[in-house]
Short mmCIF file of N, CA, C and O in Angstrom, two decimals:
data_model
loop_
_atom_site.label_atom_id
_atom_site.label_comp_id
_atom_site.label_asym_id
_atom_site.label_seq_id
_atom_site.Cartn_x
_atom_site.Cartn_y
_atom_site.Cartn_z
N MET A 75 -55.01 157.68 177.74
CA MET A 75 -55.58 156.47 178.30
C MET A 75 -56.07 156.76 179.72
O MET A 75 -55.42 157.45 180.49
N ALA A 76 -57.21 156.22 180.07
CA ALA A 76 -57.79 156.46 181.39
C ALA A 76 -56.91 155.80 182.45
O ALA A 76 -56.32 154.76 182.24
N GLN A 77 -56.86 156.46 183.58
CA GLN A 77 -56.06 155.90 184.64
C GLN A 77 -56.88 154.94 185.48
O GLN A 77 -58.10 154.94 185.43
N SER A 78 -56.20 154.12 186.25
CA SER A 78 -56.87 153.16 187.11
C SER A 78 -57.64 153.90 188.19
O SER A 78 -57.17 154.88 188.75
N ALA A 79 -58.81 153.43 188.45
CA ALA A 79 -59.68 154.08 189.43
C ALA A 79 -59.16 153.89 190.84
O ALA A 79 -58.54 152.89 191.16
N ALA A 80 -59.45 154.86 191.66
CA ALA A 80 -59.04 154.80 193.06
C ALA A 80 -60.16 154.17 193.88
O ALA A 80 -60.72 154.80 194.77
N VAL A 81 -60.50 152.94 193.56
CA VAL A 81 -61.51 152.23 194.33
C VAL A 81 -60.87 150.97 194.91
O VAL A 81 -60.12 150.28 194.22
N GLU A 82 -61.09 150.77 196.18
CA GLU A 82 -60.58 149.59 196.86
C GLU A 82 -61.76 148.85 197.44
O GLU A 82 -62.54 149.42 198.21
N PHE A 83 -61.90 147.59 197.06
CA PHE A 83 -63.02 146.81 197.55
C PHE A 83 -62.72 146.28 198.95
O PHE A 83 -61.62 145.83 199.23
N ARG A 84 -63.72 146.36 199.82
CA ARG A 84 -63.61 145.82 201.17
C ARG A 84 -64.63 144.70 201.31
O ARG A 84 -65.83 144.93 201.14
N ILE A 85 -64.14 143.52 201.57
CA ILE A 85 -65.01 142.34 201.66
C ILE A 85 -65.28 142.02 203.12
O ILE A 85 -64.35 141.86 203.91
N ASP A 86 -66.56 141.96 203.46
CA ASP A 86 -66.98 141.60 204.82
C ASP A 86 -67.50 140.17 204.77
O ASP A 86 -68.62 139.94 204.31
N ARG A 87 -66.70 139.25 205.21
CA ARG A 87 -67.07 137.83 205.15
C ARG A 87 -68.18 137.47 206.12
O ARG A 87 -68.79 136.42 206.01
N ARG A 88 -68.49 138.34 207.07
CA ARG A 88 -69.54 138.09 208.06
C ARG A 88 -70.88 138.70 207.66
O ARG A 88 -71.86 138.52 208.36
N SER A 89 -70.92 139.42 206.56
CA SER A 89 -72.13 140.18 206.22
C SER A 89 -73.30 139.33 205.76
O SER A 89 -74.44 139.77 205.82
N GLY A 90 -73.01 138.13 205.25
CA GLY A 90 -74.09 137.32 204.70
C GLY A 90 -74.40 137.68 203.26
O GLY A 90 -75.25 137.06 202.63
N VAL A 91 -73.73 138.71 202.72
CA VAL A 91 -73.92 139.12 201.33
C VAL A 91 -72.84 138.46 200.50
O VAL A 91 -71.66 138.49 200.87
N ALA A 92 -73.24 137.84 199.38
CA ALA A 92 -72.27 137.17 198.52
C ALA A 92 -71.14 138.13 198.15
O ALA A 92 -71.37 139.32 197.92
N THR A 93 -69.93 137.60 198.09
CA THR A 93 -68.75 138.41 197.83
C THR A 93 -68.87 139.18 196.51
O THR A 93 -68.57 140.37 196.45
N TYR A 94 -69.34 138.52 195.47
CA TYR A 94 -69.43 139.22 194.18
C TYR A 94 -70.44 140.36 194.26
O TYR A 94 -70.24 141.42 193.65
N LEU A 95 -71.51 140.18 195.04
CA LEU A 95 -72.49 141.26 195.21
C LEU A 95 -71.91 142.43 195.99
O LEU A 95 -72.26 143.58 195.74
N GLN A 96 -71.01 142.15 196.93
CA GLN A 96 -70.36 143.24 197.65
C GLN A 96 -69.54 144.09 196.68
O GLN A 96 -69.56 145.32 196.76
N ILE A 97 -68.87 143.45 195.74
CA ILE A 97 -68.09 144.18 194.73
C ILE A 97 -69.03 145.01 193.85
O ILE A 97 -68.77 146.18 193.58
N VAL A 98 -70.13 144.41 193.42
CA VAL A 98 -71.12 145.12 192.60
C VAL A 98 -71.66 146.33 193.36
O VAL A 98 -71.71 147.44 192.84
N GLN A 99 -72.07 146.11 194.61
CA GLN A 99 -72.63 147.20 195.42
C GLN A 99 -71.63 148.31 195.66
O GLN A 99 -71.96 149.49 195.59
N GLN A 100 -70.39 147.95 195.96
CA GLN A 100 -69.37 148.96 196.22
C GLN A 100 -69.03 149.75 194.96
O GLN A 100 -68.78 150.95 195.02
N THR A 101 -69.06 149.08 193.81
CA THR A 101 -68.83 149.78 192.55
C THR A 101 -69.96 150.76 192.28
O THR A 101 -69.72 151.92 191.91
N LYS A 102 -71.19 150.32 192.49
CA LYS A 102 -72.34 151.21 192.28
C LYS A 102 -72.29 152.40 193.24
O LYS A 102 -72.61 153.53 192.85
N GLN A 103 -71.88 152.16 194.47
CA GLN A 103 -71.75 153.27 195.42
C GLN A 103 -70.70 154.26 194.93
O GLN A 103 -70.91 155.48 194.99
N ALA A 104 -69.58 153.77 194.44
CA ALA A 104 -68.53 154.65 193.92
C ALA A 104 -69.04 155.44 192.72
O ALA A 104 -68.68 156.62 192.54
N LEU A 105 -69.88 154.83 191.90
CA LEU A 105 -70.46 155.54 190.76
C LEU A 105 -71.41 156.64 191.24
O LEU A 105 -71.40 157.75 190.70
N ARG A 106 -72.22 156.34 192.24
CA ARG A 106 -73.17 157.33 192.76
C ARG A 106 -72.46 158.51 193.40
O ARG A 106 -72.93 159.64 193.35
N LEU A 107 -71.34 158.22 194.04
CA LEU A 107 -70.59 159.27 194.74
C LEU A 107 -69.59 159.97 193.82
O LEU A 107 -68.81 160.81 194.27
N LYS A 108 -69.59 159.60 192.55
CA LYS A 108 -68.70 160.19 191.55
C LYS A 108 -67.22 159.91 191.84
O LYS A 108 -66.35 160.64 191.41
N LEU A 109 -66.96 158.82 192.57
CA LEU A 109 -65.58 158.39 192.78
C LEU A 109 -65.08 157.66 191.54
O LEU A 109 -63.87 157.57 191.31
N LEU A 110 -66.03 157.11 190.79
CA LEU A 110 -65.75 156.49 189.50
C LEU A 110 -66.54 157.23 188.45
O LEU A 110 -67.72 157.55 188.66
N GLU A 111 -65.91 157.47 187.31
CA GLU A 111 -66.58 158.17 186.21
C GLU A 111 -66.29 157.45 184.91
O GLU A 111 -65.34 156.67 184.82
N PRO A 112 -67.11 157.70 183.89
CA PRO A 112 -66.88 157.05 182.61
C PRO A 112 -65.43 157.22 182.14
O PRO A 112 -64.86 158.31 182.25
N GLY A 113 -64.86 156.11 181.70
CA GLY A 113 -63.47 156.10 181.25
C GLY A 113 -62.51 155.57 182.29
O GLY A 113 -61.40 155.16 181.95
N ASP A 114 -62.91 155.58 183.57
CA ASP A 114 -62.03 155.04 184.61
C ASP A 114 -61.93 153.52 184.47
O ASP A 114 -62.89 152.85 184.11
N ARG A 115 -60.75 153.00 184.78
CA ARG A 115 -60.53 151.56 184.75
C ARG A 115 -60.72 150.99 186.14
O ARG A 115 -60.16 151.51 187.10
N LEU A 116 -61.48 149.91 186.23
CA LEU A 116 -61.61 149.20 187.50
C LEU A 116 -60.32 148.44 187.77
O LEU A 116 -59.58 148.12 186.84
N PRO A 117 -60.06 148.13 189.04
CA PRO A 117 -58.88 147.32 189.32
C PRO A 117 -58.98 145.99 188.57
O PRO A 117 -60.08 145.47 188.38
N THR A 118 -57.85 145.46 188.15
CA THR A 118 -57.87 144.15 187.48
C THR A 118 -58.27 143.08 188.48
O THR A 118 -58.15 143.27 189.71
N ALA A 119 -58.69 141.94 187.96
CA ALA A 119 -59.04 140.82 188.85
C ALA A 119 -57.84 140.47 189.72
O ALA A 119 -57.98 140.23 190.92
N ARG A 120 -56.65 140.48 189.13
CA ARG A 120 -55.44 140.16 189.89
C ARG A 120 -55.22 141.15 191.04
O ARG A 120 -54.87 140.77 192.15
N GLU A 121 -55.44 142.45 190.77
CA GLU A 121 -55.27 143.47 191.81
C GLU A 121 -56.27 143.27 192.95
O GLU A 121 -55.92 143.39 194.13
N VAL A 122 -57.50 142.92 192.59
CA VAL A 122 -58.53 142.70 193.62
C VAL A 122 -58.19 141.45 194.43
O VAL A 122 -58.30 141.46 195.66
N VAL A 123 -57.76 140.40 193.76
CA VAL A 123 -57.39 139.16 194.45
C VAL A 123 -56.25 139.42 195.42
O VAL A 123 -56.28 138.97 196.57
N GLU A 124 -55.24 140.17 194.98
CA GLU A 124 -54.09 140.47 195.86
C GLU A 124 -54.51 141.28 197.07
O GLU A 124 -53.98 141.09 198.16
N ALA A 125 -55.48 142.18 196.90
CA ALA A 125 -55.90 143.06 198.00
C ALA A 125 -56.89 142.39 198.95
O ALA A 125 -56.96 142.75 200.12
N THR A 126 -57.66 141.41 198.44
CA THR A 126 -58.75 140.86 199.24
C THR A 126 -58.66 139.37 199.52
O THR A 126 -59.42 138.85 200.34
N ALA A 127 -57.78 138.67 198.82
CA ALA A 127 -57.64 137.22 198.96
C ALA A 127 -58.93 136.47 198.64
O ALA A 127 -59.30 135.52 199.32
N ILE A 128 -59.62 136.92 197.59
CA ILE A 128 -60.81 136.19 197.13
C ILE A 128 -60.48 135.51 195.80
O ILE A 128 -59.47 135.80 195.17
N ASN A 129 -61.36 134.63 195.38
CA ASN A 129 -61.17 133.88 194.15
C ASN A 129 -61.31 134.80 192.94
O ASN A 129 -62.25 135.61 192.88
N PRO A 130 -60.42 134.69 191.96
CA PRO A 130 -60.51 135.54 190.77
C PRO A 130 -61.85 135.39 190.04
O PRO A 130 -62.36 136.35 189.46
N ASN A 131 -62.43 134.20 190.07
CA ASN A 131 -63.72 134.00 189.40
C ASN A 131 -64.82 134.84 190.04
O ASN A 131 -65.78 135.23 189.38
N THR A 132 -64.69 135.11 191.34
CA THR A 132 -65.66 135.95 192.04
C THR A 132 -65.61 137.38 191.51
O THR A 132 -66.63 138.01 191.27
N VAL A 133 -64.40 137.88 191.30
CA VAL A 133 -64.22 139.23 190.75
C VAL A 133 -64.80 139.28 189.35
O VAL A 133 -65.54 140.21 189.00
N LEU A 134 -64.48 138.28 188.54
CA LEU A 134 -64.97 138.25 187.16
C LEU A 134 -66.49 138.17 187.12
O LEU A 134 -67.13 138.80 186.27
N LYS A 135 -67.09 137.43 188.04
CA LYS A 135 -68.56 137.34 188.11
C LYS A 135 -69.15 138.71 188.41
O LYS A 135 -70.14 139.12 187.81
N ALA A 136 -68.54 139.43 189.34
CA ALA A 136 -69.02 140.78 189.69
C ALA A 136 -68.91 141.71 188.49
O ALA A 136 -69.84 142.46 188.17
N TYR A 137 -67.77 141.66 187.81
CA TYR A 137 -67.56 142.52 186.65
C TYR A 137 -68.53 142.18 185.52
O TYR A 137 -69.02 143.06 184.82
N ARG A 138 -68.83 140.87 185.34
CA ARG A 138 -69.82 140.47 184.32
C ARG A 138 -71.20 141.02 184.66
O ARG A 138 -71.93 141.47 183.78
N GLU A 139 -71.55 141.01 185.95
CA GLU A 139 -72.85 141.56 186.37
C GLU A 139 -72.90 143.06 186.09
O GLU A 139 -73.90 143.59 185.60
N LEU A 140 -71.84 143.77 186.40
CA LEU A 140 -71.78 145.21 186.13
C LEU A 140 -71.85 145.48 184.63
O LEU A 140 -72.49 146.44 184.20
N GLU A 141 -71.24 144.61 183.85
CA GLU A 141 -71.29 144.75 182.39
C GLU A 141 -72.71 144.48 181.89
O GLU A 141 -73.23 145.20 181.03
N ARG A 142 -73.35 143.46 182.44
CA ARG A 142 -74.73 143.13 182.06
C ARG A 142 -75.66 144.32 182.34
O ARG A 142 -76.59 144.58 181.59
N GLU A 143 -75.38 145.06 183.40
CA GLU A 143 -76.19 146.22 183.77
C GLU A 143 -75.81 147.47 182.98
O GLU A 143 -76.38 148.53 183.17
N GLY A 144 -74.80 147.35 182.11
CA GLY A 144 -74.42 148.47 181.27
C GLY A 144 -73.57 149.53 181.95
O GLY A 144 -73.45 150.65 181.46
N LEU A 145 -72.95 149.18 183.07
CA LEU A 145 -72.17 150.15 183.83
C LEU A 145 -70.69 150.13 183.45
O LEU A 145 -69.99 151.12 183.62
N VAL A 146 -70.22 148.98 182.99
CA VAL A 146 -68.81 148.85 182.61
C VAL A 146 -68.71 148.04 181.32
O VAL A 146 -69.68 147.39 180.91
N GLU A 147 -67.53 148.09 180.70
CA GLU A 147 -67.27 147.23 179.55
C GLU A 147 -65.85 146.69 179.64
O GLU A 147 -64.93 147.42 180.04
N ALA A 148 -65.73 145.41 179.32
CA ALA A 148 -64.42 144.78 179.32
C ALA A 148 -63.78 145.00 177.96
O ALA A 148 -64.43 144.83 176.93
N ARG A 149 -62.51 145.40 177.98
CA ARG A 149 -61.76 145.58 176.74
C ARG A 149 -60.57 144.62 176.80
O ARG A 149 -59.68 144.79 177.64
N ARG A 150 -60.60 143.63 175.91
CA ARG A 150 -59.59 142.58 175.92
C ARG A 150 -58.17 143.17 175.95
O ARG A 150 -57.82 144.01 175.13
N GLY A 151 -57.41 142.72 176.93
CA GLY A 151 -56.02 143.15 177.05
C GLY A 151 -55.83 144.51 177.71
O GLY A 151 -54.71 144.90 177.99
N LEU A 152 -56.92 145.24 177.95
CA LEU A 152 -56.80 146.58 178.53
C LEU A 152 -57.40 146.67 179.92
O LEU A 152 -56.94 147.44 180.75
N GLY A 153 -58.47 145.93 180.18
CA GLY A 153 -59.12 145.99 181.48
C GLY A 153 -60.61 146.23 181.36
O GLY A 153 -61.20 146.13 180.28
N THR A 154 -61.22 146.56 182.48
CA THR A 154 -62.66 146.82 182.56
C THR A 154 -62.85 148.29 182.87
O THR A 154 -62.30 148.81 183.85
N PHE A 155 -63.64 148.96 182.04
CA PHE A 155 -63.78 150.41 182.12
C PHE A 155 -65.22 150.82 182.39
O PHE A 155 -66.16 150.21 181.88
N VAL A 156 -65.37 151.88 183.17
CA VAL A 156 -66.68 152.44 183.47
C VAL A 156 -67.24 153.08 182.20
O VAL A 156 -66.53 153.83 181.52
N THR A 157 -68.51 152.77 181.91
CA THR A 157 -69.14 153.35 180.72
C THR A 157 -70.19 154.40 181.07
O THR A 157 -70.50 155.26 180.26
N ARG A 158 -70.74 154.31 182.28
CA ARG A 158 -71.70 155.33 182.70
C ARG A 158 -71.72 155.42 184.21
O ARG A 158 -71.22 154.55 184.90
N THR A 159 -72.30 156.50 184.69
CA THR A 159 -72.34 156.73 186.12
C THR A 159 -73.75 156.54 186.65
O THR A 159 -74.67 156.30 185.87
N LEU A 160 -73.92 156.63 187.92
CA LEU A 160 -75.23 156.53 188.56
C LEU A 160 -75.47 157.79 189.38
O LEU A 160 -74.54 158.51 189.72
N GLY A 161 -76.69 158.02 189.74
CA GLY A 161 -77.02 159.18 190.57
C GLY A 161 -77.51 160.32 189.73
O GLY A 161 -77.12 160.49 188.58
N GLY A 162 -78.40 161.09 190.31
CA GLY A 162 -78.97 162.22 189.60
C GLY A 162 -78.07 163.44 189.68
O GLY A 162 -76.98 163.41 190.22
N ALA A 163 -78.57 164.54 189.14
CA ALA A 163 -77.83 165.80 189.15
C ALA A 163 -77.55 166.26 190.57
O ALA A 163 -76.53 166.88 190.85
N ALA A 164 -78.45 165.95 191.49
CA ALA A 164 -78.28 166.39 192.87
C ALA A 164 -77.04 165.76 193.51
O ALA A 164 -76.45 166.34 194.42
N ALA A 165 -76.64 164.59 193.03
CA ALA A 165 -75.47 163.92 193.60
C ALA A 165 -74.20 164.73 193.41
O ALA A 165 -73.26 164.61 194.17
N ALA A 166 -74.18 165.58 192.40
CA ALA A 166 -72.99 166.38 192.13
C ALA A 166 -72.76 167.45 193.20
O ALA A 166 -71.66 167.89 193.42
N ASP A 167 -73.83 167.86 193.87
CA ASP A 167 -73.72 168.91 194.89
C ASP A 167 -74.19 168.38 196.23
O ASP A 167 -75.11 168.90 196.83
N ASP A 168 -73.54 167.31 196.70
CA ASP A 168 -73.96 166.69 197.95
C ASP A 168 -73.17 167.18 199.16
O ASP A 168 -73.32 166.67 200.25
N GLY A 169 -72.34 168.19 198.97
CA GLY A 169 -71.47 168.69 200.04
C GLY A 169 -72.19 169.00 201.35
O GLY A 169 -71.81 168.49 202.40
N PRO A 170 -73.25 169.82 201.31
CA PRO A 170 -73.95 170.14 202.56
C PRO A 170 -74.58 168.91 203.22
O PRO A 170 -74.49 168.75 204.45
N LEU A 171 -75.19 168.05 202.43
CA LEU A 171 -75.80 166.85 203.00
C LEU A 171 -74.74 165.92 203.58
O LEU A 171 -74.92 165.34 204.65
N ARG A 172 -73.63 165.79 202.86
CA ARG A 172 -72.54 164.94 203.35
C ARG A 172 -72.00 165.46 204.69
O ARG A 172 -71.73 164.70 205.61
N ALA A 173 -71.87 166.79 204.80
CA ALA A 173 -71.38 167.39 206.04
C ALA A 173 -72.35 167.13 207.20
O ALA A 173 -71.92 166.80 208.31
N GLU A 174 -73.65 167.27 206.93
CA GLU A 174 -74.65 166.99 207.97
C GLU A 174 -74.60 165.53 208.39
O GLU A 174 -74.69 165.21 209.58
N LEU A 175 -74.48 164.64 207.41
CA LEU A 175 -74.44 163.21 207.71
C LEU A 175 -73.18 162.86 208.49
O LEU A 175 -73.22 162.08 209.45
N ALA A 176 -72.05 163.46 208.12
CA ALA A 176 -70.80 163.23 208.85
C ALA A 176 -70.92 163.71 210.30
O ALA A 176 -70.45 163.04 211.22
N ASP A 177 -71.56 164.85 210.47
CA ASP A 177 -71.78 165.37 211.83
C ASP A 177 -72.65 164.41 212.63
O ASP A 177 -72.35 164.10 213.78
N TRP A 178 -73.73 163.93 212.00
CA TRP A 178 -74.63 162.99 212.67
C TRP A 178 -73.89 161.71 213.04
O TRP A 178 -74.02 161.20 214.16
N ALA A 179 -73.08 161.18 212.11
CA ALA A 179 -72.34 159.95 212.38
C ALA A 179 -71.35 160.16 213.53
O ALA A 179 -71.17 159.28 214.38
N GLY A 180 -70.73 161.33 213.58
CA GLY A 180 -69.83 161.64 214.69
C GLY A 180 -70.55 161.67 216.03
O GLY A 180 -70.05 161.17 217.04
N ARG A 181 -71.75 162.27 216.03
CA ARG A 181 -72.55 162.29 217.27
C ARG A 181 -72.98 160.89 217.68
O ARG A 181 -72.97 160.55 218.87
N ALA A 182 -73.33 160.05 216.70
CA ALA A 182 -73.73 158.67 217.00
C ALA A 182 -72.55 157.91 217.61
O ALA A 182 -72.72 157.18 218.60
N ARG A 183 -71.37 158.12 217.06
CA ARG A 183 -70.19 157.44 217.60
C ARG A 183 -69.88 157.93 219.01
O ARG A 183 -69.56 157.14 219.90
N ALA A 184 -69.99 159.25 219.20
CA ALA A 184 -69.74 159.82 220.53
C ALA A 184 -70.75 159.31 221.56
O ALA A 184 -70.44 159.21 222.74
N ALA A 185 -71.95 158.97 221.08
CA ALA A 185 -72.99 158.44 221.97
C ALA A 185 -72.77 156.97 222.27
O ALA A 185 -73.54 156.37 223.03
N GLY A 186 -71.72 156.37 221.68
CA GLY A 186 -71.38 154.99 221.99
C GLY A 186 -71.90 153.96 221.00
O GLY A 186 -71.76 152.77 221.23
N LEU A 187 -72.49 154.41 219.90
CA LEU A 187 -72.97 153.46 218.91
C LEU A 187 -71.81 152.88 218.12
O LEU A 187 -70.86 153.59 217.79
N GLU A 188 -71.88 151.60 217.83
CA GLU A 188 -70.89 150.92 217.00
C GLU A 188 -71.27 151.12 215.54
O GLU A 188 -72.40 151.50 215.22
N ARG A 189 -70.35 150.83 214.64
CA ARG A 189 -70.60 150.97 213.20
C ARG A 189 -71.87 150.21 212.78
O ARG A 189 -72.69 150.72 212.04
N ASP A 190 -72.01 148.95 213.24
CA ASP A 190 -73.18 148.15 212.87
C ASP A 190 -74.47 148.76 213.42
O ASP A 190 -75.52 148.67 212.78
N ASP A 191 -74.41 149.38 214.60
CA ASP A 191 -75.59 150.05 215.18
C ASP A 191 -76.01 151.23 214.30
O ASP A 191 -77.19 151.42 214.01
N VAL A 192 -75.01 152.01 213.89
CA VAL A 192 -75.28 153.18 213.05
C VAL A 192 -75.85 152.73 211.71
O VAL A 192 -76.83 153.30 211.21
N SER A 193 -75.27 151.68 211.14
CA SER A 193 -75.75 151.16 209.87
C SER A 193 -77.20 150.69 209.98
O SER A 193 -78.03 150.98 209.11
N ALA A 194 -77.51 149.96 211.04
CA ALA A 194 -78.87 149.46 211.24
C ALA A 194 -79.86 150.62 211.41
O ALA A 194 -80.95 150.61 210.84
N LEU A 195 -79.46 151.63 212.17
CA LEU A 195 -80.32 152.79 212.40
C LEU A 195 -80.55 153.55 211.09
O LEU A 195 -81.69 153.89 210.74
N PHE A 196 -79.49 153.76 210.36
CA PHE A 196 -79.59 154.49 209.10
C PHE A 196 -80.45 153.71 208.10
O PHE A 196 -81.31 154.29 207.42
N THR A 197 -80.25 152.40 208.02
CA THR A 197 -81.04 151.56 207.12
C THR A 197 -82.51 151.60 207.49
O THR A 197 -83.39 151.68 206.62
N ALA A 198 -82.82 151.58 208.78
CA ALA A 198 -84.23 151.65 209.22
C ALA A 198 -84.87 152.97 208.79
O ALA A 198 -86.01 152.99 208.33
N VAL A 199 -84.12 154.06 208.92
CA VAL A 199 -84.64 155.37 208.50
C VAL A 199 -84.81 155.40 206.98
O VAL A 199 -85.83 155.90 206.47
N LEU A 200 -83.85 154.88 206.25
CA LEU A 200 -83.97 154.82 204.79
C LEU A 200 -85.19 154.02 204.37
O LEU A 200 -85.94 154.44 203.48
N ASP A 201 -85.39 152.87 205.00
CA ASP A 201 -86.52 152.03 204.65
C ASP A 201 -87.85 152.73 204.90
O ASP A 201 -88.80 152.56 204.14
N ARG A 202 -87.89 153.53 205.95
CA ARG A 202 -89.11 154.27 206.27
C ARG A 202 -89.30 155.45 205.30
O ARG A 202 -90.42 155.79 204.90
N THR A 203 -88.21 156.08 204.91
CA THR A 203 -88.26 157.25 204.04
C THR A 203 -88.51 156.87 202.58
O THR A 203 -89.17 157.61 201.85
N PHE A 204 -87.96 155.73 202.17
CA PHE A 204 -88.09 155.28 200.77
C PHE A 204 -88.76 153.91 200.73
O PHE A 204 -88.13 152.93 200.32
N PRO A 205 -90.01 153.80 201.14
CA PRO A 205 -90.66 152.48 201.17
C PRO A 205 -90.75 151.88 199.77
O PRO A 205 -91.02 152.56 198.80
N GLY A 206 -90.45 150.59 199.70
CA GLY A 206 -90.55 149.88 198.43
C GLY A 206 -89.42 150.13 197.47
O GLY A 206 -89.46 149.68 196.33
N GLU A 207 -88.39 150.87 197.89
CA GLU A 207 -87.27 151.19 196.99
C GLU A 207 -85.98 150.54 197.46
O GLU A 207 -84.90 151.07 197.24
N GLN A 208 -86.07 149.40 198.12
CA GLN A 208 -84.85 148.75 198.61
C GLN A 208 -84.08 148.13 197.46
O GLN A 208 -84.65 147.79 196.43
N ASN A 209 -82.76 147.97 197.66
CA ASN A 209 -81.90 147.40 196.60
C ASN A 209 -82.35 146.04 196.24
O ASN A 209 -82.43 145.13 196.75
#
């Protein structure tokens, strides 16, 4: 039997992004980074509620959206399981890029940038590099 996935959802109530969408986005990110793989079980709605203090219906809405997109499947009495992953073959060998990005983030922090500043800067560069491909 597949073990429970090591994914913990972090809800930012100030982000302006609907809570269920934050769960969807974080799950997709975990799939892209290979933190979740086919067969892994997502945390139960109860586990997410206990960790985040959000409404169980919000978790279920997020899981239904992920199921609609073909990324997970609910199995009655067993939980919700990953059915496929995201990301291309290049995602499997992201070590050098991750190291460069970590170095850059460290330099940004040392230069006095806050997390939100770094996020805004990175998003601006992404938008310029991948025009028309926003989420």
